Amino acid sequence: METPVIIINMKTYHESTGGNGLALAELCQEFFDSGSPIAIAPQQCDLALFAHKFSLPIFSQHVDNVRQGGTTGRMTPEAVKSIGCAGTLINHSEFRITSDDVKALVARCRELGLVSCVCTKDAAESRAYAAFRPDFVAVEPPELIGGDISVTTANPGIVSDSVRMVKSAEPSVKVLCGAGVKTGGDVAKAIELGADGVLLASGVVKAKDRKAVLTDLLGSI
Ligand code: G3P
């Protein structure tokens, strides 16, 4: 996947539900069409519709490490791949799973050709999960998620340490950072710290003027 990249995690906000989510995806598609490196992780219930309707890369917010078959209510990597998604988040701070499941899911994604993005809470976890060779590790300090101060300002060391530790463990693994990212300046700082892009949510999803925010964010890469 092309980097640097900005991945918008739509979470389950009211502002990304139903028609609100569709409008945001349409806007992101416009930026993608004009050459911006953007991907989205819509709400799980919207995945198939959006993957059918849009050409920008679409990520699932989560996949379950369960077998296909008698596993009611779960979402398998195979199903996500089959509807045309590009990849998936794994182990998001708001949906933690075990290390064994992270390892198994990264391997399953690799076999399927799904881009894997494993979320981590700190640099040590970034290094540990880089060993599973996901496509991306995304470091997001939980206490800064959804807040107003960007990780790149509040804790730049967690980004640079993750980059250094991941690259020394598995040079092919790309590093994203997230939590509180809201401006083009935050994105520029992330890249200056060695990141390959950002994973963000509220800064775009809850913005009054999403187009202006996306223009600012994407203008810096
Ligand atoms: O997955 C991105 C996320 O956890 C960061 O959220 O709202 O701080 O950009 P936010």
mmCIF file of C-alpha atoms and ligand atoms in Angstrom:
data_model
loop_
_atom_site.group_PDB
_atom_site.id
_atom_site.type_symbol
_atom_site.label_atom_id
_atom_site.label_comp_id
_atom_site.label_asym_id
_atom_site.label_seq_id
_atom_site.Cartn_x
_atom_site.Cartn_y
_atom_site.Cartn_z
ATOM 1 C CA MET A 1 0.000 0.000 0.000
ATOM 2 C CA GLU A 2 1.262 3.441 -0.908
ATOM 3 C CA THR A 3 2.721 5.523 1.926
ATOM 4 C CA PRO A 4 2.578 7.999 3.513
ATOM 5 C CA VAL A 5 -1.082 7.302 4.069
ATOM 6 C CA ILE A 6 -3.900 8.673 6.189
ATOM 7 C CA ILE A 7 -6.413 6.101 7.431
ATOM 8 C CA ILE A 8 -9.691 7.449 8.782
ATOM 9 C CA ASN A 9 -11.203 5.157 11.410
ATOM 10 C CA MET A 10 -14.903 6.049 11.455
ATOM 11 C CA LYS A 11 -15.483 4.115 14.725
ATOM 12 C CA THR A 12 -19.195 4.070 15.662
ATOM 13 C CA TYR A 13 -19.782 7.785 16.034
ATOM 14 C CA HIS A 14 -23.237 9.212 15.355
ATOM 15 C CA GLU A 15 -21.405 11.365 12.810
ATOM 16 C CA SER A 16 -20.330 8.242 10.912
ATOM 17 C CA THR A 17 -23.612 6.345 11.199
ATOM 18 C CA GLY A 18 -25.922 5.720 8.243
ATOM 19 C CA GLY A 19 -26.115 8.656 5.831
ATOM 20 C CA ASN A 20 -23.469 10.550 7.813
ATOM 21 C CA GLY A 21 -20.959 7.762 7.177
ATOM 22 C CA LEU A 22 -21.903 7.512 3.544
ATOM 23 C CA ALA A 23 -21.363 11.252 3.084
ATOM 24 C CA LEU A 24 -17.950 11.021 4.727
ATOM 25 C CA ALA A 25 -16.959 8.069 2.538
ATOM 26 C CA GLU A 26 -18.066 9.993 -0.564
ATOM 27 C CA LEU A 27 -15.917 12.935 0.490
ATOM 28 C CA CYS A 28 -12.908 10.691 1.144
ATOM 29 C CA GLN A 29 -13.420 9.099 -2.288
ATOM 30 C CA GLU A 30 -13.227 12.573 -3.871
ATOM 31 C CA PHE A 31 -9.850 13.143 -2.200
ATOM 32 C CA PHE A 32 -8.691 9.695 -3.312
ATOM 33 C CA ASP A 33 -9.780 10.452 -6.885
ATOM 34 C CA SER A 34 -7.685 13.580 -6.879
ATOM 35 C CA GLY A 35 -4.618 11.562 -5.902
ATOM 36 C CA SER A 36 -4.609 11.799 -2.111
ATOM 37 C CA PRO A 37 -3.305 8.760 -0.196
ATOM 38 C CA ILE A 38 -6.358 8.130 1.945
ATOM 39 C CA ALA A 39 -8.093 4.993 3.222
ATOM 40 C CA ILE A 40 -11.149 4.548 5.427
ATOM 41 C CA ALA A 41 -12.306 2.097 8.081
ATOM 42 C CA PRO A 42 -16.098 2.469 8.048
ATOM 43 C CA GLN A 43 -18.537 0.977 10.506
ATOM 44 C CA GLN A 44 -18.654 -2.814 10.190
ATOM 45 C CA CYS A 45 -22.251 -2.780 8.928
ATOM 46 C CA ASP A 46 -21.224 -0.514 6.031
ATOM 47 C CA LEU A 47 -18.240 -2.531 4.801
ATOM 48 C CA ALA A 48 -19.867 -4.447 1.951
ATOM 49 C CA LEU A 49 -21.826 -1.461 0.644
ATOM 50 C CA PHE A 50 -18.799 0.838 0.704
ATOM 51 C CA ALA A 51 -16.432 -1.759 -0.758
ATOM 52 C CA HIS A 52 -18.898 -2.213 -3.611
ATOM 53 C CA LYS A 53 -19.502 1.487 -4.155
ATOM 54 C CA PHE A 54 -16.046 3.046 -3.685
ATOM 55 C CA SER A 55 -12.567 2.433 -5.063
ATOM 56 C CA LEU A 56 -10.495 3.913 -2.233
ATOM 57 C CA PRO A 57 -8.908 1.351 0.109
ATOM 58 C CA ILE A 58 -11.378 0.176 2.733
ATOM 59 C CA PHE A 59 -10.350 -1.375 6.038
ATOM 60 C CA SER A 60 -12.397 -3.343 8.508
ATOM 61 C CA GLN A 61 -12.176 -1.951 12.053
ATOM 62 C CA HIS A 62 -11.790 -5.469 13.442
ATOM 63 C CA VAL A 63 -11.706 -9.122 12.433
ATOM 64 C CA ASP A 64 -12.259 -12.169 14.606
ATOM 65 C CA ASN A 65 -9.839 -15.061 14.807
ATOM 66 C CA VAL A 66 -12.561 -17.656 14.446
ATOM 67 C CA ARG A 67 -13.118 -20.336 11.872
ATOM 68 C CA GLN A 68 -15.629 -19.935 9.087
ATOM 69 C CA GLY A 69 -18.812 -21.810 9.935
ATOM 70 C CA GLY A 70 -20.527 -22.105 13.284
ATOM 71 C CA THR A 71 -19.285 -18.780 14.641
ATOM 72 C CA THR A 72 -22.438 -16.646 14.646
ATOM 73 C CA GLY A 73 -22.039 -12.902 14.769
ATOM 74 C CA ARG A 74 -18.326 -12.849 14.065
ATOM 75 C CA MET A 75 -16.422 -11.341 11.152
ATOM 76 C CA THR A 76 -13.734 -13.474 9.556
ATOM 77 C CA PRO A 77 -10.797 -12.155 7.501
ATOM 78 C CA GLU A 78 -12.044 -14.370 4.664
ATOM 79 C CA ALA A 79 -15.415 -12.575 4.624
ATOM 80 C CA VAL A 80 -13.736 -9.161 4.721
ATOM 81 C CA LYS A 81 -11.514 -10.138 1.802
ATOM 82 C CA SER A 82 -14.394 -11.599 -0.172
ATOM 83 C CA ILE A 83 -16.375 -8.344 -0.207
ATOM 84 C CA GLY A 84 -13.413 -6.417 -1.605
ATOM 85 C CA CYS A 85 -11.877 -4.750 1.425
ATOM 86 C CA ALA A 86 -8.194 -3.818 1.187
ATOM 87 C CA GLY A 87 -7.289 -4.554 4.767
ATOM 88 C CA THR A 88 -8.175 -4.543 8.429
ATOM 89 C CA LEU A 89 -7.259 -2.987 11.739
ATOM 90 C CA ILE A 90 -6.293 -5.559 14.348
ATOM 91 C CA ASN A 91 -6.171 -5.069 18.130
ATOM 92 C CA HIS A 92 -7.501 -1.510 18.172
ATOM 93 C CA SER A 93 -7.265 0.075 21.608
ATOM 94 C CA GLU A 94 -11.055 -0.086 21.834
ATOM 95 C CA PHE A 95 -11.112 -3.774 20.828
ATOM 96 C CA ARG A 96 -8.063 -5.446 22.333
ATOM 97 C CA ILE A 97 -7.394 -9.122 21.603
ATOM 98 C CA THR A 98 -4.768 -11.593 22.775
ATOM 99 C CA SER A 99 -1.263 -11.687 21.380
ATOM 100 C CA ASP A 100 -1.942 -15.208 20.048
ATOM 101 C CA ASP A 101 -4.951 -13.906 18.128
ATOM 102 C CA VAL A 102 -2.941 -10.974 16.755
ATOM 103 C CA LYS A 103 -0.301 -13.396 15.499
ATOM 104 C CA ALA A 104 -2.831 -15.730 13.918
ATOM 105 C CA LEU A 105 -4.790 -12.908 12.287
ATOM 106 C CA VAL A 106 -1.699 -11.298 10.784
ATOM 107 C CA ALA A 107 -0.757 -14.651 9.256
ATOM 108 C CA ARG A 108 -4.297 -15.180 7.959
ATOM 109 C CA CYS A 109 -4.355 -11.700 6.418
ATOM 110 C CA ARG A 110 -1.007 -12.311 4.724
ATOM 111 C CA GLU A 111 -2.300 -15.524 3.177
ATOM 112 C CA LEU A 112 -5.445 -13.773 1.962
ATOM 113 C CA GLY A 113 -3.666 -10.686 0.642
ATOM 114 C CA LEU A 114 -5.375 -8.381 3.151
ATOM 115 C CA VAL A 115 -3.344 -5.464 4.470
ATOM 116 C CA SER A 116 -2.925 -5.838 8.235
ATOM 117 C CA CYS A 117 -2.608 -2.861 10.571
ATOM 118 C CA VAL A 118 -1.921 -3.864 14.164
ATOM 119 C CA CYS A 119 -2.603 -1.206 16.785
ATOM 120 C CA THR A 120 -0.294 -0.916 19.777
ATOM 121 C CA LYS A 121 -0.277 1.084 22.992
ATOM 122 C CA ASP A 122 3.458 1.834 23.255
ATOM 123 C CA ALA A 123 6.849 1.318 21.639
ATOM 124 C CA ALA A 124 7.541 -2.015 23.359
ATOM 125 C CA GLU A 125 4.274 -3.428 22.044
ATOM 126 C CA SER A 126 5.070 -1.988 18.606
ATOM 127 C CA ARG A 127 8.323 -3.941 18.590
ATOM 128 C CA ALA A 128 6.685 -7.124 19.874
ATOM 129 C CA TYR A 129 3.945 -7.060 17.244
ATOM 130 C CA ALA A 130 6.333 -6.082 14.438
ATOM 131 C CA ALA A 131 7.815 -9.549 14.894
ATOM 132 C CA PHE A 132 4.585 -10.993 13.433
ATOM 133 C CA ARG A 133 5.328 -9.021 10.250
ATOM 134 C CA PRO A 134 2.065 -7.122 9.736
ATOM 135 C CA ASP A 135 2.015 -4.534 6.959
ATOM 136 C CA PHE A 136 1.579 -1.748 9.513
ATOM 137 C CA VAL A 137 1.934 -1.157 13.199
ATOM 138 C CA ALA A 138 -0.098 1.831 14.429
ATOM 139 C CA VAL A 139 0.968 3.187 17.800
ATOM 140 C CA GLU A 140 -1.782 4.988 19.718
ATOM 141 C CA PRO A 141 -1.420 5.849 23.411
ATOM 142 C CA PRO A 142 -4.890 5.041 24.808
ATOM 143 C CA GLU A 143 -5.026 8.089 27.083
ATOM 144 C CA LEU A 144 -4.696 10.469 24.114
ATOM 145 C CA ILE A 145 -7.326 8.822 21.908
ATOM 146 C CA GLY A 146 -10.282 11.093 21.224
ATOM 147 C CA GLY A 147 -8.541 14.043 22.874
ATOM 148 C CA ASP A 148 -7.402 17.419 21.643
ATOM 149 C CA ILE A 149 -3.648 16.987 21.945
ATOM 150 C CA SER A 150 -1.902 15.068 19.198
ATOM 151 C CA VAL A 151 0.383 12.183 20.102
ATOM 152 C CA THR A 152 3.022 13.962 18.042
ATOM 153 C CA THR A 153 2.930 16.875 20.522
ATOM 154 C CA ALA A 154 2.105 15.090 23.782
ATOM 155 C CA ASN A 155 4.421 12.133 23.318
ATOM 156 C CA PRO A 156 6.649 12.395 20.222
ATOM 157 C CA GLY A 157 9.032 9.885 21.810
ATOM 158 C CA ILE A 158 6.484 7.081 21.545
ATOM 159 C CA VAL A 159 6.391 7.636 17.774
ATOM 160 C CA SER A 160 10.134 7.897 17.193
ATOM 161 C CA ASP A 161 10.821 4.980 19.566
ATOM 162 C CA SER A 162 8.243 2.836 17.770
ATOM 163 C CA VAL A 163 9.783 3.686 14.402
ATOM 164 C CA ARG A 164 13.293 2.883 15.630
ATOM 165 C CA MET A 165 12.313 -0.350 17.390
ATOM 166 C CA VAL A 166 10.050 -1.619 14.610
ATOM 167 C CA LYS A 167 12.565 -0.864 11.877
ATOM 168 C CA SER A 168 15.346 -2.614 13.769
ATOM 169 C CA ALA A 169 13.126 -5.656 14.414
ATOM 170 C CA GLU A 170 11.419 -5.907 10.976
ATOM 171 C CA PRO A 171 12.432 -3.219 8.451
ATOM 172 C CA SER A 172 9.554 -4.080 6.104
ATOM 173 C CA VAL A 173 6.886 -3.145 8.669
ATOM 174 C CA LYS A 174 5.521 0.380 8.281
ATOM 175 C CA VAL A 175 4.638 2.530 11.252
ATOM 176 C CA LEU A 176 1.604 4.763 11.697
ATOM 177 C CA CYS A 177 0.745 6.846 14.724
ATOM 178 C CA GLY A 178 -2.549 8.105 16.035
ATOM 179 C CA ALA A 179 -4.477 9.715 18.903
ATOM 180 C CA GLY A 180 -5.502 13.337 18.884
ATOM 181 C CA VAL A 181 -4.211 13.973 15.355
ATOM 182 C CA LYS A 182 -6.192 16.850 13.882
ATOM 183 C CA THR A 183 -4.095 19.105 11.671
ATOM 184 C CA GLY A 184 -1.723 19.047 8.755
ATOM 185 C CA GLY A 185 0.959 20.171 11.202
ATOM 186 C CA ASP A 186 0.351 17.032 13.279
ATOM 187 C CA VAL A 187 0.715 14.869 10.163
ATOM 188 C CA ALA A 188 3.894 16.670 9.088
ATOM 189 C CA LYS A 189 5.334 16.114 12.571
ATOM 190 C CA ALA A 190 4.433 12.411 12.430
ATOM 191 C CA ILE A 191 6.320 12.071 9.184
ATOM 192 C CA GLU A 192 9.252 14.055 10.554
ATOM 193 C CA LEU A 193 9.354 11.564 13.461
ATOM 194 C CA GLY A 194 9.688 8.745 10.924
ATOM 195 C CA ALA A 195 6.084 7.540 10.690
ATOM 196 C CA ASP A 196 4.636 6.356 7.384
ATOM 197 C CA GLY A 197 1.334 8.078 8.026
ATOM 198 C CA VAL A 198 -1.412 8.463 10.586
ATOM 199 C CA LEU A 199 -4.519 6.669 11.800
ATOM 200 C CA LEU A 200 -7.142 9.088 13.049
ATOM 201 C CA ALA A 201 -10.821 9.347 13.851
ATOM 202 C CA SER A 202 -12.505 12.211 15.708
ATOM 203 C CA GLY A 203 -10.488 14.985 14.054
ATOM 204 C CA VAL A 204 -12.238 14.184 10.778
ATOM 205 C CA VAL A 205 -15.412 12.336 11.756
ATOM 206 C CA LYS A 206 -16.565 14.979 14.248
ATOM 207 C CA ALA A 207 -15.285 18.019 12.357
ATOM 208 C CA LYS A 208 -17.792 20.720 11.420
ATOM 209 C CA ASP A 209 -16.066 21.204 8.084
ATOM 210 C CA ARG A 210 -14.699 17.803 7.112
ATOM 211 C CA LYS A 211 -13.554 18.951 3.696
ATOM 212 C CA ALA A 212 -11.434 21.735 5.186
ATOM 213 C CA VAL A 213 -9.894 19.351 7.730
ATOM 214 C CA LEU A 214 -9.104 16.727 5.081
ATOM 215 C CA THR A 215 -7.608 19.401 2.832
ATOM 216 C CA ASP A 216 -5.363 20.504 5.672
ATOM 217 C CA LEU A 217 -4.384 16.946 6.695
ATOM 218 C CA LEU A 218 -3.700 15.677 3.191
ATOM 219 C CA GLY A 219 -2.021 18.901 2.103
ATOM 220 C CA SER A 220 0.902 18.133 4.367
ATOM 221 C CA ILE A 221 1.920 14.863 2.667
HETATM 222 O O1 G3P B 1 -8.019 4.590 15.344
HETATM 223 C C1 G3P B 1 -7.776 5.936 15.506
HETATM 224 C C2 G3P B 1 -8.038 6.414 16.852
HETATM 225 O O2 G3P B 1 -8.048 5.512 17.888
HETATM 226 C C3 G3P B 1 -7.545 7.746 17.197
HETATM 227 O O3 G3P B 1 -8.686 8.420 17.535
HETATM 228 O O4 G3P B 1 -10.118 10.354 17.720
HETATM 229 O O5 G3P B 1 -7.833 10.400 18.688
HETATM 230 O O6 G3P B 1 -8.127 10.449 16.209
HETATM 231 P P1 G3P B 1 -8.686 9.986 17.538
#
